Coordinates of C-alpha atoms and ligand atoms in Angstrom, one line a residue:
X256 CA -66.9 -3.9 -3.8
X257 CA -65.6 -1.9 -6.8
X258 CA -68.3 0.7 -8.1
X259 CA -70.4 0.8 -11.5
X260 CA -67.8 3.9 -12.3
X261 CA -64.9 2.0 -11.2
X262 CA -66.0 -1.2 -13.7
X263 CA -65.9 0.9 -16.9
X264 CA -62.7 3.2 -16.2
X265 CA -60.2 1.2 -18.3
X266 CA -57.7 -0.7 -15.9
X267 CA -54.1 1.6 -16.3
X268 CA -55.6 5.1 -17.0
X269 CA -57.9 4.3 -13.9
X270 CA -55.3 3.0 -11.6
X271 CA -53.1 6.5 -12.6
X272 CA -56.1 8.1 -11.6
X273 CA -56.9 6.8 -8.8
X274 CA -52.9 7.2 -7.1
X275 CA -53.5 11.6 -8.1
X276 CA -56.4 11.2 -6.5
X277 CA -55.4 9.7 -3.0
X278 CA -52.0 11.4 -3.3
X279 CA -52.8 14.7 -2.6
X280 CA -55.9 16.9 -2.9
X281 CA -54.0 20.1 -3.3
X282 CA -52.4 18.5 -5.9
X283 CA -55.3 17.0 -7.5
X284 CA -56.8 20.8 -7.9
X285 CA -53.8 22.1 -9.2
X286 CA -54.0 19.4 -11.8
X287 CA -57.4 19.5 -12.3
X288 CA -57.4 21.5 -15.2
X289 CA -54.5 20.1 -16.8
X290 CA -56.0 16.4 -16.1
X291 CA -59.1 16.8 -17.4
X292 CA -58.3 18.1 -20.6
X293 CA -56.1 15.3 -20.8
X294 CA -58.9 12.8 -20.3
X295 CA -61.2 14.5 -23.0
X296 CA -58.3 14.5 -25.2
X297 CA -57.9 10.6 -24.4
X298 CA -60.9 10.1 -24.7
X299 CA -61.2 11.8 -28.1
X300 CA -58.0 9.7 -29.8
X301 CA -60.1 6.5 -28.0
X302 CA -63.2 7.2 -30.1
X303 CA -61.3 8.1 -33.3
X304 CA -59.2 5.2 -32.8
X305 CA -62.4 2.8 -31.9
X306 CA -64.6 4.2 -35.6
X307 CA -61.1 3.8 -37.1
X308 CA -61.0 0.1 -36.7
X309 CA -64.4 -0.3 -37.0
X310 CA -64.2 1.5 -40.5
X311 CA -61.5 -1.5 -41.3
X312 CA -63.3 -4.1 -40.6
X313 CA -66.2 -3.2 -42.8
X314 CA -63.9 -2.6 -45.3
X315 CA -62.5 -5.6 -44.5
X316 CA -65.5 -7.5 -44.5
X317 CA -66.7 -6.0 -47.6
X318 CA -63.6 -7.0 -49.3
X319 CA -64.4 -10.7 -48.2
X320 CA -67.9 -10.4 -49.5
X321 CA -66.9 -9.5 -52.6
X322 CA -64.2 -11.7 -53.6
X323 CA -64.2 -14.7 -51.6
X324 CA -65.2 -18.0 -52.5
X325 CA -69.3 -18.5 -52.2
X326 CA -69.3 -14.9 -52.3
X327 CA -71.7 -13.0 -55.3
X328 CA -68.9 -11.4 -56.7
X329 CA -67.4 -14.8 -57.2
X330 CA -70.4 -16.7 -58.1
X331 CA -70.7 -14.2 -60.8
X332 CA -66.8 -14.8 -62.3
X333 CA -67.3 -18.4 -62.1
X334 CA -70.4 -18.2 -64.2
X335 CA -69.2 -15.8 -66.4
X336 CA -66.1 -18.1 -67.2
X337 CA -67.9 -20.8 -67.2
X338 CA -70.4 -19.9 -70.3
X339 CA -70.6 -21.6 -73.5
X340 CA -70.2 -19.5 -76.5
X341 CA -70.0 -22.1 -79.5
X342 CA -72.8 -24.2 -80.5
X343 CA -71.9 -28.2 -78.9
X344 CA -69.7 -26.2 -76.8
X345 CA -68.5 -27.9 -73.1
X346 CA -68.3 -26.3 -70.1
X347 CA -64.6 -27.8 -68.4
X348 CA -63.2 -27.1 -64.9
X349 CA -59.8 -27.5 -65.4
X350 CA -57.7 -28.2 -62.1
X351 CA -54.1 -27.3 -62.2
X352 CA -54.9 -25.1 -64.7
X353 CA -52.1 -22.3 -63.8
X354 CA -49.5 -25.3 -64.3
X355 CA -47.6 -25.9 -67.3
X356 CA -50.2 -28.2 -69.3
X357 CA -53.4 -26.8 -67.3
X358 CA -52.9 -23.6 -68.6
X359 CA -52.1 -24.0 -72.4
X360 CA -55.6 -26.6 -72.4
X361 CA -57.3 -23.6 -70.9
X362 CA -56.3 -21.2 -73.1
X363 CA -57.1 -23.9 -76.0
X364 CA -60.5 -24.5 -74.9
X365 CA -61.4 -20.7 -74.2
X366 CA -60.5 -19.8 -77.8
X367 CA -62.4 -22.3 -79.5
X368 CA -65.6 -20.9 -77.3
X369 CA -65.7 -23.5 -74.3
X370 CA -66.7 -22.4 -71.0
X371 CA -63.6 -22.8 -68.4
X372 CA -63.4 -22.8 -65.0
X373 CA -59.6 -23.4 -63.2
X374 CA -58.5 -24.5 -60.0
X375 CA -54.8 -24.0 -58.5
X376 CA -53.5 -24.5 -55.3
X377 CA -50.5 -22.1 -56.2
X378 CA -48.0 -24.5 -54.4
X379 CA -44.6 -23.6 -54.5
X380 CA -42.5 -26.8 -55.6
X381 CA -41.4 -24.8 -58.4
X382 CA -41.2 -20.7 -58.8
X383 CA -44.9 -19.7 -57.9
X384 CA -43.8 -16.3 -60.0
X385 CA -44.1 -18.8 -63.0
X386 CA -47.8 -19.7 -62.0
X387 CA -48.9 -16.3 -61.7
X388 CA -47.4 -15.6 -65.1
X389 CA -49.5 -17.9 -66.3
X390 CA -52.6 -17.1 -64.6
X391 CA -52.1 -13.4 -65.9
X392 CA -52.1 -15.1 -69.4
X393 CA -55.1 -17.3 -68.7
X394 CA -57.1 -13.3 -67.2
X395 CA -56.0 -12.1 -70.8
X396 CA -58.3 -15.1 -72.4
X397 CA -61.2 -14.4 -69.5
X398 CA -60.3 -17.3 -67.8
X399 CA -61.1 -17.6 -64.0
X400 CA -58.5 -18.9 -62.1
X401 CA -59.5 -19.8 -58.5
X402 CA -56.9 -20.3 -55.9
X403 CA -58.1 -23.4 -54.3
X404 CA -57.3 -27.1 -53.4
X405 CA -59.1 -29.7 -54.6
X406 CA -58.9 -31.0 -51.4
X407 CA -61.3 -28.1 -50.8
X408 CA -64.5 -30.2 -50.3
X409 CA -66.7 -27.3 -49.5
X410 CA -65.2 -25.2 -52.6
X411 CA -65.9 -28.1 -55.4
X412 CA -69.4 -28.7 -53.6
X413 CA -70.1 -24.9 -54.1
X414 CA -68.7 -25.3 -57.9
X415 CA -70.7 -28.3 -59.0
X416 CA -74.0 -26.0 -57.4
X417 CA -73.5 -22.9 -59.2
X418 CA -71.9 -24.5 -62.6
X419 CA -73.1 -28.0 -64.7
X420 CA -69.7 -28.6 -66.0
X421 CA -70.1 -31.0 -68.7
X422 CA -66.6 -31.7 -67.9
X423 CA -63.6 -32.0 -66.0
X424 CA -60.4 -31.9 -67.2
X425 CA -58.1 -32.8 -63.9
X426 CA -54.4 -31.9 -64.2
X427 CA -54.0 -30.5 -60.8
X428 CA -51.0 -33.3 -59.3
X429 CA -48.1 -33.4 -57.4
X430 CA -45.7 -34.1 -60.1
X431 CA -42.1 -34.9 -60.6
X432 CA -40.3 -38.7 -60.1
X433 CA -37.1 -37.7 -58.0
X434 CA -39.1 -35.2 -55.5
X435 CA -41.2 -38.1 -54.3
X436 CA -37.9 -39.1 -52.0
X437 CA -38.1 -35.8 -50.6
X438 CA -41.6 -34.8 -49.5
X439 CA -44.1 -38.3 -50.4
X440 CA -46.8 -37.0 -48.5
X441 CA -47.2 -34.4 -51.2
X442 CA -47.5 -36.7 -53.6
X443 CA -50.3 -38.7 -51.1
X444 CA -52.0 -35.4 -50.9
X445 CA -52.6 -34.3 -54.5
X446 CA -52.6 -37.2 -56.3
X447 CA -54.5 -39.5 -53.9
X448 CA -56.7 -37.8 -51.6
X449 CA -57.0 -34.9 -53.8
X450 CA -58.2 -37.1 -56.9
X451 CA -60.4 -38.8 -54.4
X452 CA -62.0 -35.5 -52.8
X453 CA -62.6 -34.5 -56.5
X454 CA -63.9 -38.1 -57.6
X455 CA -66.6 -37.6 -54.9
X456 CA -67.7 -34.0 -56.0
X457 CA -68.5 -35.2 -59.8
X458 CA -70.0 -38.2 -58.6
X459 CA -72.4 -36.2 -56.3
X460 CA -72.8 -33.6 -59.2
X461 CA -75.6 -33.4 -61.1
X462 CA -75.6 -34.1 -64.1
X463 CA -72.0 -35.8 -63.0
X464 CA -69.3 -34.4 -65.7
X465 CA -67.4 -36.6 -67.6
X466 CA -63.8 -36.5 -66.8
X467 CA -60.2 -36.3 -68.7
X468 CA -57.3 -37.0 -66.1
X469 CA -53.7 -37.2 -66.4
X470 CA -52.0 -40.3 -65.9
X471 CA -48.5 -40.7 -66.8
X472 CA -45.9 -43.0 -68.6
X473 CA -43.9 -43.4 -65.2
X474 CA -47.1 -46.2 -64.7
X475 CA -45.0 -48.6 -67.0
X476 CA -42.2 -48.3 -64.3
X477 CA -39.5 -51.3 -65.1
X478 CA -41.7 -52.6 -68.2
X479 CA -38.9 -53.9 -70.6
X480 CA -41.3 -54.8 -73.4
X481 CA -41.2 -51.6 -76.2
X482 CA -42.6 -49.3 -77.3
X483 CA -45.1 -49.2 -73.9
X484 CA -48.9 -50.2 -74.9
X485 CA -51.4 -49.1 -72.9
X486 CA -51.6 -53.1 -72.6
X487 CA -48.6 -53.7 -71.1
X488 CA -48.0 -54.2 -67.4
X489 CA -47.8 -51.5 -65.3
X490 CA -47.6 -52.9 -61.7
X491 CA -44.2 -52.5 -61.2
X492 CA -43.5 -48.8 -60.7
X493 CA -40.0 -47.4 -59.7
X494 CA -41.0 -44.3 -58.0
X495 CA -44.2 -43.3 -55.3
X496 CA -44.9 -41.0 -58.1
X497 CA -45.6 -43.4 -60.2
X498 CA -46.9 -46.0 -57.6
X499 CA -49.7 -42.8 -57.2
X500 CA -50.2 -42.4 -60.8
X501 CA -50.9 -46.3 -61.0
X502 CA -53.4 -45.7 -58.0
X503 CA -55.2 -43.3 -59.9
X504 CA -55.8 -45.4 -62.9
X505 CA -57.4 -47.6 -60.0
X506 CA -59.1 -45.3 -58.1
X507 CA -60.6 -44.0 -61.2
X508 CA -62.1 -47.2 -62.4
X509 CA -63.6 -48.0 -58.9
X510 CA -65.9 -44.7 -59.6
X511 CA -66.4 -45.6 -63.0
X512 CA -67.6 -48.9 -62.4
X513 CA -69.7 -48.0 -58.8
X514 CA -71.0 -44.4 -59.7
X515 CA -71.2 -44.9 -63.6
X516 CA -68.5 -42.0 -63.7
X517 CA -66.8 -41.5 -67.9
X518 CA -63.4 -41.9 -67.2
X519 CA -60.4 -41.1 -69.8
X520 CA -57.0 -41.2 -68.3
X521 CA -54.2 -40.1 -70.0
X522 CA -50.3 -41.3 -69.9
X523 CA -48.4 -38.3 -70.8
X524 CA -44.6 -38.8 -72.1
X525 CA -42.0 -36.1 -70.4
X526 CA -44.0 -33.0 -71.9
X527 CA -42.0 -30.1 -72.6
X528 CA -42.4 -26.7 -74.1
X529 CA -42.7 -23.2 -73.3
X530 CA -44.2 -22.1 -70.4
X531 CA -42.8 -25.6 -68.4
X532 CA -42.2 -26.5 -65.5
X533 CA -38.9 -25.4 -64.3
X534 CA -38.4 -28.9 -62.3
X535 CA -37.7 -30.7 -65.5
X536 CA -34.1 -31.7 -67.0
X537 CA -34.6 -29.9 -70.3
X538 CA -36.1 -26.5 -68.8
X539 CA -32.8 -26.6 -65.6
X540 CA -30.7 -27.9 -68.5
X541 CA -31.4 -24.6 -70.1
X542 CA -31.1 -22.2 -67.2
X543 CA -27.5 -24.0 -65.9
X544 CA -26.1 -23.8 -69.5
X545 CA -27.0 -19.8 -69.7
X546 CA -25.8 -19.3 -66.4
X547 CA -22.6 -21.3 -66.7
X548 CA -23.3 -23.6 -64.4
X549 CA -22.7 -27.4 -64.8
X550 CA -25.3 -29.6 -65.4
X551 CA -25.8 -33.6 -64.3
X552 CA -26.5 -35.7 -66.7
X553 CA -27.2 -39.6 -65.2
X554 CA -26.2 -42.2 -67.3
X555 CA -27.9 -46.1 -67.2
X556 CA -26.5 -49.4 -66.3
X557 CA -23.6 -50.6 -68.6
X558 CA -23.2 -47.2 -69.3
X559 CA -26.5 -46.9 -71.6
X560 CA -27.7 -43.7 -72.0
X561 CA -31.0 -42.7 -70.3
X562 CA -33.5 -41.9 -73.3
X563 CA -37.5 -40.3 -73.2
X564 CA -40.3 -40.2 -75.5
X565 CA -40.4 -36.1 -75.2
X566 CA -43.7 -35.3 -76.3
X567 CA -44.3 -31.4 -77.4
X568 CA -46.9 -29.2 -75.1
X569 CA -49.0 -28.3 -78.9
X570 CA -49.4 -32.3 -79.5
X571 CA -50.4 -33.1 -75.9
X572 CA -53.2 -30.3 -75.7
X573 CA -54.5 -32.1 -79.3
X574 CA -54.7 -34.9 -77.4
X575 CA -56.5 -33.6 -74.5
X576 CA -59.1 -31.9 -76.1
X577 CA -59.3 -35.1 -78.5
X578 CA -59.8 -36.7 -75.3
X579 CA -63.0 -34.2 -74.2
X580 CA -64.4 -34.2 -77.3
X581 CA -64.8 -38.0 -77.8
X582 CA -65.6 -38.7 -73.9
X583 CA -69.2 -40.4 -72.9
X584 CA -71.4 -39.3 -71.1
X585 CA -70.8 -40.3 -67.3
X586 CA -74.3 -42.0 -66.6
X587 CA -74.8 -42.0 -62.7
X588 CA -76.9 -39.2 -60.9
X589 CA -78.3 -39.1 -57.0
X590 CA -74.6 -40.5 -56.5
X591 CA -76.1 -44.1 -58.3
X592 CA -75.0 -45.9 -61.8
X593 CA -77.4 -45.8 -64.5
X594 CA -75.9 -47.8 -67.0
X595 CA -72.0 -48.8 -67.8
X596 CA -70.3 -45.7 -68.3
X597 CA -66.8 -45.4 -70.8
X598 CA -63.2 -46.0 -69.2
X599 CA -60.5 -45.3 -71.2
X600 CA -56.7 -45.0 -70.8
X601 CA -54.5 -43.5 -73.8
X602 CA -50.7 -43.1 -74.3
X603 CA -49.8 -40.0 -75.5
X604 CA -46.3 -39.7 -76.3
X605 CA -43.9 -39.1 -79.7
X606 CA -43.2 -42.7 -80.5
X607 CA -39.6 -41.8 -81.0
X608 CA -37.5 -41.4 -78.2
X609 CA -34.4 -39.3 -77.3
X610 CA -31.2 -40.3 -75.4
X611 CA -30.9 -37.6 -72.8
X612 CA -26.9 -36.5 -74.1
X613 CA -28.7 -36.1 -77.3
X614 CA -31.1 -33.4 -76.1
X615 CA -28.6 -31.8 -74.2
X616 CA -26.8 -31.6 -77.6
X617 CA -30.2 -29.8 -79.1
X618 CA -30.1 -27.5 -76.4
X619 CA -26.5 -26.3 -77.0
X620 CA -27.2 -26.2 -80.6
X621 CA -29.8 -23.6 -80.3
X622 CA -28.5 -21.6 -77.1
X623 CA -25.3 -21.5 -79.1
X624 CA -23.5 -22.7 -75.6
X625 CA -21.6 -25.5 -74.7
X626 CA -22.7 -27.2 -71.6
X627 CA -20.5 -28.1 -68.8
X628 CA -21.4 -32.1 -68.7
X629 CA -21.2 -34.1 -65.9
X630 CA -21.9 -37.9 -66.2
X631 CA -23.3 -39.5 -63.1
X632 CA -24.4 -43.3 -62.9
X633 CA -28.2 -42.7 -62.2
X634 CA -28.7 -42.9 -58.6
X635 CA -31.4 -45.1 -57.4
X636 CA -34.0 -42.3 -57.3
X637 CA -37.3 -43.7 -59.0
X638 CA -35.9 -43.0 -62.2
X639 CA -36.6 -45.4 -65.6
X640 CA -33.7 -45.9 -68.0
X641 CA -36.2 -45.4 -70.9
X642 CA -40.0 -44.5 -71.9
X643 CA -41.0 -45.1 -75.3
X644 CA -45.3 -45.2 -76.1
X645 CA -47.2 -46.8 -79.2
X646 CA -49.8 -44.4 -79.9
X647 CA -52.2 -46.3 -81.7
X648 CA -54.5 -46.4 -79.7
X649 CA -54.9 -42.5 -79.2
X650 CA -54.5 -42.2 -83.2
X651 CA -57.5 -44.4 -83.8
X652 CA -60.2 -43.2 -80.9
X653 CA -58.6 -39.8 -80.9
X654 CA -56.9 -38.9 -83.9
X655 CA -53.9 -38.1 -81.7
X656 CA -50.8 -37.8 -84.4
X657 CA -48.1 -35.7 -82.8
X658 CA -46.4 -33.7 -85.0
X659 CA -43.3 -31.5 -83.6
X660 CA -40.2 -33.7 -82.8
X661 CA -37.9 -32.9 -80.0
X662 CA -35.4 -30.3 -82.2
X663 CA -37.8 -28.0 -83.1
X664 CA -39.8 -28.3 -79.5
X665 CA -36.9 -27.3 -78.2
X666 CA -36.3 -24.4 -80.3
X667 CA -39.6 -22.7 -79.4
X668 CA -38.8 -23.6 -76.0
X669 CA -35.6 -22.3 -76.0
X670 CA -37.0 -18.8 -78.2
X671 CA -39.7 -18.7 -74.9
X672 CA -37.2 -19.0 -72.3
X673 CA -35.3 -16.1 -73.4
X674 CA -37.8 -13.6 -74.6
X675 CA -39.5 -14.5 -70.4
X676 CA -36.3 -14.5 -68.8
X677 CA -35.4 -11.3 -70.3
X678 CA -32.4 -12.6 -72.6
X679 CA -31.5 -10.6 -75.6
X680 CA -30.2 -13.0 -78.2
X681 CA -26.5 -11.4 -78.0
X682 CA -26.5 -12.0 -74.4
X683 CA -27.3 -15.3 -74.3
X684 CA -25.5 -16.6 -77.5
X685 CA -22.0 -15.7 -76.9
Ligands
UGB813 O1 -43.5 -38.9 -68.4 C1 -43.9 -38.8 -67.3 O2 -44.8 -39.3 -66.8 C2 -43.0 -38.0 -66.4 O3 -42.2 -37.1 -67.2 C3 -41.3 -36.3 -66.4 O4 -40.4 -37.1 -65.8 P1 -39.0 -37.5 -66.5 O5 -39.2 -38.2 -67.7 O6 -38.1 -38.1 -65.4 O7 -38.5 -36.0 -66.9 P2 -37.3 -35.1 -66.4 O8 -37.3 -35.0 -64.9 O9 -37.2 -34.0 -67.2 O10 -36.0 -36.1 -66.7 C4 -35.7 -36.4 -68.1 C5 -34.5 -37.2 -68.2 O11 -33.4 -36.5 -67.8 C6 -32.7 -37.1 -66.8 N1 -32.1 -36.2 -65.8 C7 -32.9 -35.4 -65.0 C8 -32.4 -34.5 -64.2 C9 -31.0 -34.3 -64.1 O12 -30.4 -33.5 -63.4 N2 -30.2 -35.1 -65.0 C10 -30.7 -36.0 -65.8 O13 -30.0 -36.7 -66.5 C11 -33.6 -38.1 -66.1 O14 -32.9 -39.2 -65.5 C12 -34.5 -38.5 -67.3 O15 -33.9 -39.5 -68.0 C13 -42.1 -35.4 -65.4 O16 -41.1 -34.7 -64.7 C14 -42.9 -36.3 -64.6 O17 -43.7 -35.4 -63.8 C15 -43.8 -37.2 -65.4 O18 -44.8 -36.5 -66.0

């Protein structure tokens, strides 16, 4: 049986010990002195070693307490960014808010005195670099940006306790038509069982917010009938993208209709601008031409140019804020209906569309480049030959009216891109 000392001698230093020991005692006096000091001085670097880690870990710890989620520290930010300081004012979480529309509607809000809250996952389908950027711009306007998923059940649970958001503007999505043939179960992830985990927290929240979501013009899919009414078909998509936008719009109307939830969704037309979203033609249009590189432009059947409804950032955060500011109150609480709560679905779009070569031809115009073209017959990837929306609809319940058309959206978008990508005029316009 091993002894009481022999239990607490750590294992190697022991069994070193132990060999001197048995070895030889002659040797074991000579060493004595020699040994000892070198226990005490072992067992000195063990003790500074052992309050050194220790010393991390409350750091560590503390660190945590302060600035993770639940935590007071972050209780207090949330509130903070969350406060009201106009008169009527909302209080909006907005999700996605460090993408490319999440972040100019947060900024829009904050400066007319709304409280606002954002949620982003951060993912990296496109440059993260670009959603940090933003974020920086969104800490400049004192809005809190938490790094979350709204998959995050516990997270938006914790939110809806500490904050009554009035409402919820959801933008957070897996976007994109072409990337749904590379990774769907993104697509399943965000814009199904995200919008689903989310769906459940503002139903269970009380009072239960009223909420803005974006839909998209993808919905109308193979729709021939022009310009696309919010009327029209939509249950023939081209793409999983789309085929999960649709879902939402049904999704959506199962919690309106059960839990009395306000529901506005909202079809945006290929929004561009500055601060986009690199994934786009016009934004990797731009960085091929500067670079030199060629770009592909895909061509219909027949040899009919592809054409979209471009619709400028400005206009689209009119129309989401429009969208906020005319929403009902959602009427459930206790997770039960009260009474019939609003749904909604709007187009917003430009009403005149663009043949893809023709924006390319804007872009050259103000880069002062010419682009190296090649014309590809568009591959069966999900994409639509043409999107084109009637606003009406958003004119008269919103007072949507878009006003920047596609040349001088792209210059401002062009001006951005150089001035962030560190472009001094005479080196990019040769
Ligand atoms: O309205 C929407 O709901 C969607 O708008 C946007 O999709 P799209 O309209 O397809 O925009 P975008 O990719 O810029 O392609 C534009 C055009 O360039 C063509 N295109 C594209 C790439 C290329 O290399 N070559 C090319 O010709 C291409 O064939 C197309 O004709 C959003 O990305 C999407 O998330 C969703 O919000």
């Amino acid at each position: 049986m091993r002894g009481l000392e022999e239990e607490f001698i750590p294992s190697t230093p022991g069994k070193f010990k132990d060999k001197t020991y048995y070895s030889s005692n002659r040797q074991f006096h000579r060493c004595f002195a020699s040994t000892s000091t070198m226990f005490l001085w072992a067992l000195f670097l063990l003790a500074l070693t052992a309050s050194y880690l220790s010393f991390q870990s409350f750091m560590d710890s503390g660190t945590r307490y302060l600035s993770s989620t639940g935590s007071l520290h972050w209780e207090k930010q949330v509130r903070d960014s969350a406060q009201i300081h106009r008169v009527n004012g909302m209080s909006v979480l907005v999700t996605g808010a460090a993408g490319f529309v999440g972040s100019h509607v947060s900024i829009a809000l904050k400066k007319r005195g709304d409280g606002v809250v954002g949620i982003d996952n951060f993912n990296n389908y496109y440059d993260p670099s670009l959603k940090k950027a933003r974020k920086n711009l969104l800490n400049l306007q004192n809005v809190y940006l938490i790094e979350g998923d709204i998959n995050d059940v516990r997270m938006l649970t914790k939110l809806f306790d500490i904050v009554a958001f009035t409402h919820v503007m959801h933008l957070a999505a897996q976007a994109g038509v072409r990337y749904a043939m590379e990774n769907p179960k993104s697509y399943v992830h965000s814009n199904i069982a995200g919008l689903v985990t989310l769906l459940e927290a503002c139903k269970n929240a009380n009072p239960q917010p009223a909420i803005v979501w974006a839909s998209s013009s993808s919905v109308y899919g193979l729709n021939e009938k022009v310009p696309f009414s919010e009327s029209d078909r939509t249950d023939q998509p081209a793409s999983l993208y789309a085929a999960t936008k649709k879902a939402g719009e049904e999704i959506t109307h199962t919690y309106n209709h059960i839990y009395g939830l306000s529901i506005t969704g909202l079809r945006f037309f290929t929004v561009y601008g500055p601060w986009g979203r690199p994934d786009m033609a016009y934004f990797s249009f731009t960085r091929n031409i500067l670079q030199g590189k060629p770009i592909t432009v895909y061509r219909g059947k027949n040899r009919v140019d592809l054409a979209r409804d471009f619709t400028y950032i400005d206009d689209i955060v009119k129309g989401c804020v429009g969208s906020l500011d005319t929403a009902g109150k959602s009427t459930g609480s206790g997770g039960k209906k009260r009474a019939p709560a609003m749904f909604r679905i709007f187009n917003l779009g430009n009403t005149s569309p663009v043949t893809v070569p023709m924006m390319v031809a804007m872009l050259e115009k103000h880069l002062k480049v010419k682009a190296k073209k090649h014309v590809l017959d568009m591959p069966g990837n999900g994409d639509v030959p043409f999107t084109h929306a009637n606003i009406s609809l958003a004119h008269k319940e919103l007072g949507y009216k878009p006003t920047t058309n596609l040349q001088t959206g792209l210059g401002k978008f062009v001006r951005w891109y150089l001035s962030y990508y560190g472009y001094s005029q005479e080196k990019s316009i040769k």
